[in-house]
Structure formats: structure tokens, C-alpha cells
Coordinates of C-alpha atoms in Angstrom, one line a residue:
M1 CA -0.1 -0.2 0.0
E2 CA 1.6 3.3 -1.1
Q3 CA 1.5 6.4 1.5
H4 CA 0.6 9.5 0.1
R5 CA 1.9 13.0 2.0
I6 CA -0.1 15.2 3.5
V7 CA 1.2 18.6 3.0
S8 CA 0.2 21.3 5.5
R9 CA 0.8 25.0 5.7
E10 CA 0.2 24.7 9.4
H11 CA 3.6 24.8 11.5
H12 CA 3.2 23.3 14.8
V13 CA 5.1 25.1 17.7
I14 CA 7.3 22.6 19.8
S15 CA 10.1 23.1 22.5
Q16 CA 13.3 21.5 21.9
R17 CA 12.6 19.3 25.0
E18 CA 9.5 18.0 23.3
L19 CA 11.4 17.3 19.9
R20 CA 14.2 15.6 22.1
N21 CA 11.8 13.5 24.0
D22 CA 9.4 12.6 21.3
N23 CA 11.3 12.6 18.2
A24 CA 10.1 9.2 16.5
S25 CA 6.4 10.8 16.7
I26 CA 7.6 14.0 15.5
M27 CA 9.7 12.8 12.4
T28 CA 6.9 10.3 11.4
R29 CA 4.6 13.7 11.5
V30 CA 7.3 15.3 9.5
E31 CA 7.4 12.4 7.0
Q32 CA 3.4 12.7 6.4
G33 CA 3.9 16.4 5.6
E34 CA 3.4 18.4 8.9
S35 CA 5.8 21.2 9.7
F36 CA 7.4 22.4 13.2
V37 CA 8.6 25.4 14.6
V38 CA 11.2 24.5 17.5
T39 CA 11.7 26.8 20.4
R40 CA 14.0 27.0 23.1
N41 CA 13.0 28.9 25.9
G42 CA 10.1 30.0 24.1
V43 CA 12.5 31.5 21.4
P44 CA 11.8 30.0 17.6
I45 CA 15.4 28.5 16.9
A46 CA 14.5 25.9 13.7
D47 CA 12.1 24.9 11.2
L48 CA 11.3 21.3 10.6
I49 CA 9.7 20.9 7.4
P50 CA 9.3 18.0 5.1
H51 CA 12.3 17.3 2.6
Q52 CA 11.7 18.5 -0.9
P53 CA 13.7 17.4 -3.6
Q54 CA 15.7 20.0 -5.4
R55 CA 14.1 20.9 -8.5
K56 CA 16.8 22.9 -10.1
R57 CA 20.1 21.4 -11.4
R58 CA 23.2 22.8 -9.7
F59 CA 25.3 22.0 -12.7
V60 CA 25.2 21.6 -16.4
P61 CA 26.9 18.5 -17.5
I62 CA 30.3 19.1 -19.8
G63 CA 28.8 16.9 -22.5
E64 CA 25.7 19.3 -22.6
I65 CA 27.8 22.5 -22.8
A66 CA 29.9 20.9 -25.6
T67 CA 26.7 20.3 -27.7
A68 CA 25.5 23.6 -27.4
L69 CA 28.9 25.3 -28.2
A70 CA 28.8 22.8 -31.3
D71 CA 25.8 24.5 -32.6
M72 CA 27.0 28.2 -32.1
P73 CA 28.1 29.9 -35.4
E74 CA 31.7 29.8 -35.9
W75 CA 33.0 33.4 -35.5
D76 CA 36.6 34.4 -36.5
V77 CA 38.4 37.8 -36.0
A78 CA 37.6 39.0 -39.6
S79 CA 34.0 38.4 -38.9
W80 CA 34.2 40.2 -35.6
H81 CA 35.7 43.3 -37.3
Q82 CA 33.2 43.1 -40.2
E83 CA 30.2 43.2 -37.7
R84 CA 31.9 45.8 -35.6
A85 CA 32.1 48.2 -38.6
E86 CA 28.6 47.3 -39.6
L87 CA 27.6 48.4 -36.0
D88 CA 30.2 51.4 -36.0
E89 CA 28.3 52.8 -38.9
V90 CA 24.8 52.6 -37.3
L91 CA 25.8 53.4 -33.8
D92 CA 28.7 56.1 -34.5
D93 CA 29.2 58.1 -30.9
A94 CA 29.7 61.7 -30.9
A95 CA 33.5 61.4 -30.3
G96 CA 34.4 59.2 -33.0
S97 CA 37.9 59.9 -33.3
A98 CA 38.9 56.6 -32.1
S99 CA 38.8 53.4 -34.7
F100 CA 38.0 50.0 -33.6
D101 CA 41.3 48.9 -34.8
D102 CA 43.2 51.4 -32.7
D103 CA 44.8 49.7 -29.7
P104 CA 43.6 51.1 -26.4
W105 CA 46.8 50.3 -24.7
Q106 CA 48.5 52.4 -27.4
H107 CA 46.0 55.1 -26.5
A108 CA 46.8 55.2 -22.8
A109 CA 50.5 55.0 -23.4
R110 CA 50.5 58.2 -25.5
D111 CA 47.5 59.9 -23.2
T112 CA 50.3 59.4 -20.3
N113 CA 53.4 60.7 -22.3
Q114 CA 51.2 63.9 -23.3
S115 CA 50.7 64.9 -19.7

């Protein structure tokens, strides 16, 4: 006979002592879907809730990553420069003095030497 879990939104408040003295019964009730708030000296210290299987994956297998990367279009440096040039024509900024072929490190060195 298959057991069905009863999921309850109600939290029963129990003391740490109650949990210690009646843990088998309380764990059975948790297994059946009940939840408890455990207190020490009247102060809540823990929630005892039924286990919920993890729904989200924490990692992606390397084979899945490899498959996804294999489906991506190939991009070489020339393609990148071509797309960048096309974008520059459409999205030209007001400064417009620097070319995408310019080396930013050379700009920094030149600006430092002029100071």
C-alpha cells in the first residue's frame, strides 16, 4: 500500500525538549507532511519541514555544454571586425575619433606621455 504525503501549511510549535523526548513520533509526522517550529526557552530556533527534492540543477554536464557550443556559429577575428564596422556605421558615437582597430593600450601610453 502506497503512502501519500499530506502537505500542511500549518506549523506546529514545539519545544526543544518535546523534540528530544518524542522525536520518533515527530519525525513520522514530518514524513507525513507536517511542519514544526522548534523553540528554546520560547524563542523560535529552527523550522522542521518535510524534505523537498531539489528541482533546479546545480550544474550542467560537460557533454551538454559541448553540444551547445557545437551548435553556435563559427566566429573568427575577420567576422568580428566586419560586424563591428557595420555596428559603428549605425551606432557612431559623437567622439568618433577612435577606430576599432586602434589599440587602447597605445592610447593610454600616448595620453600618459602627453601629460
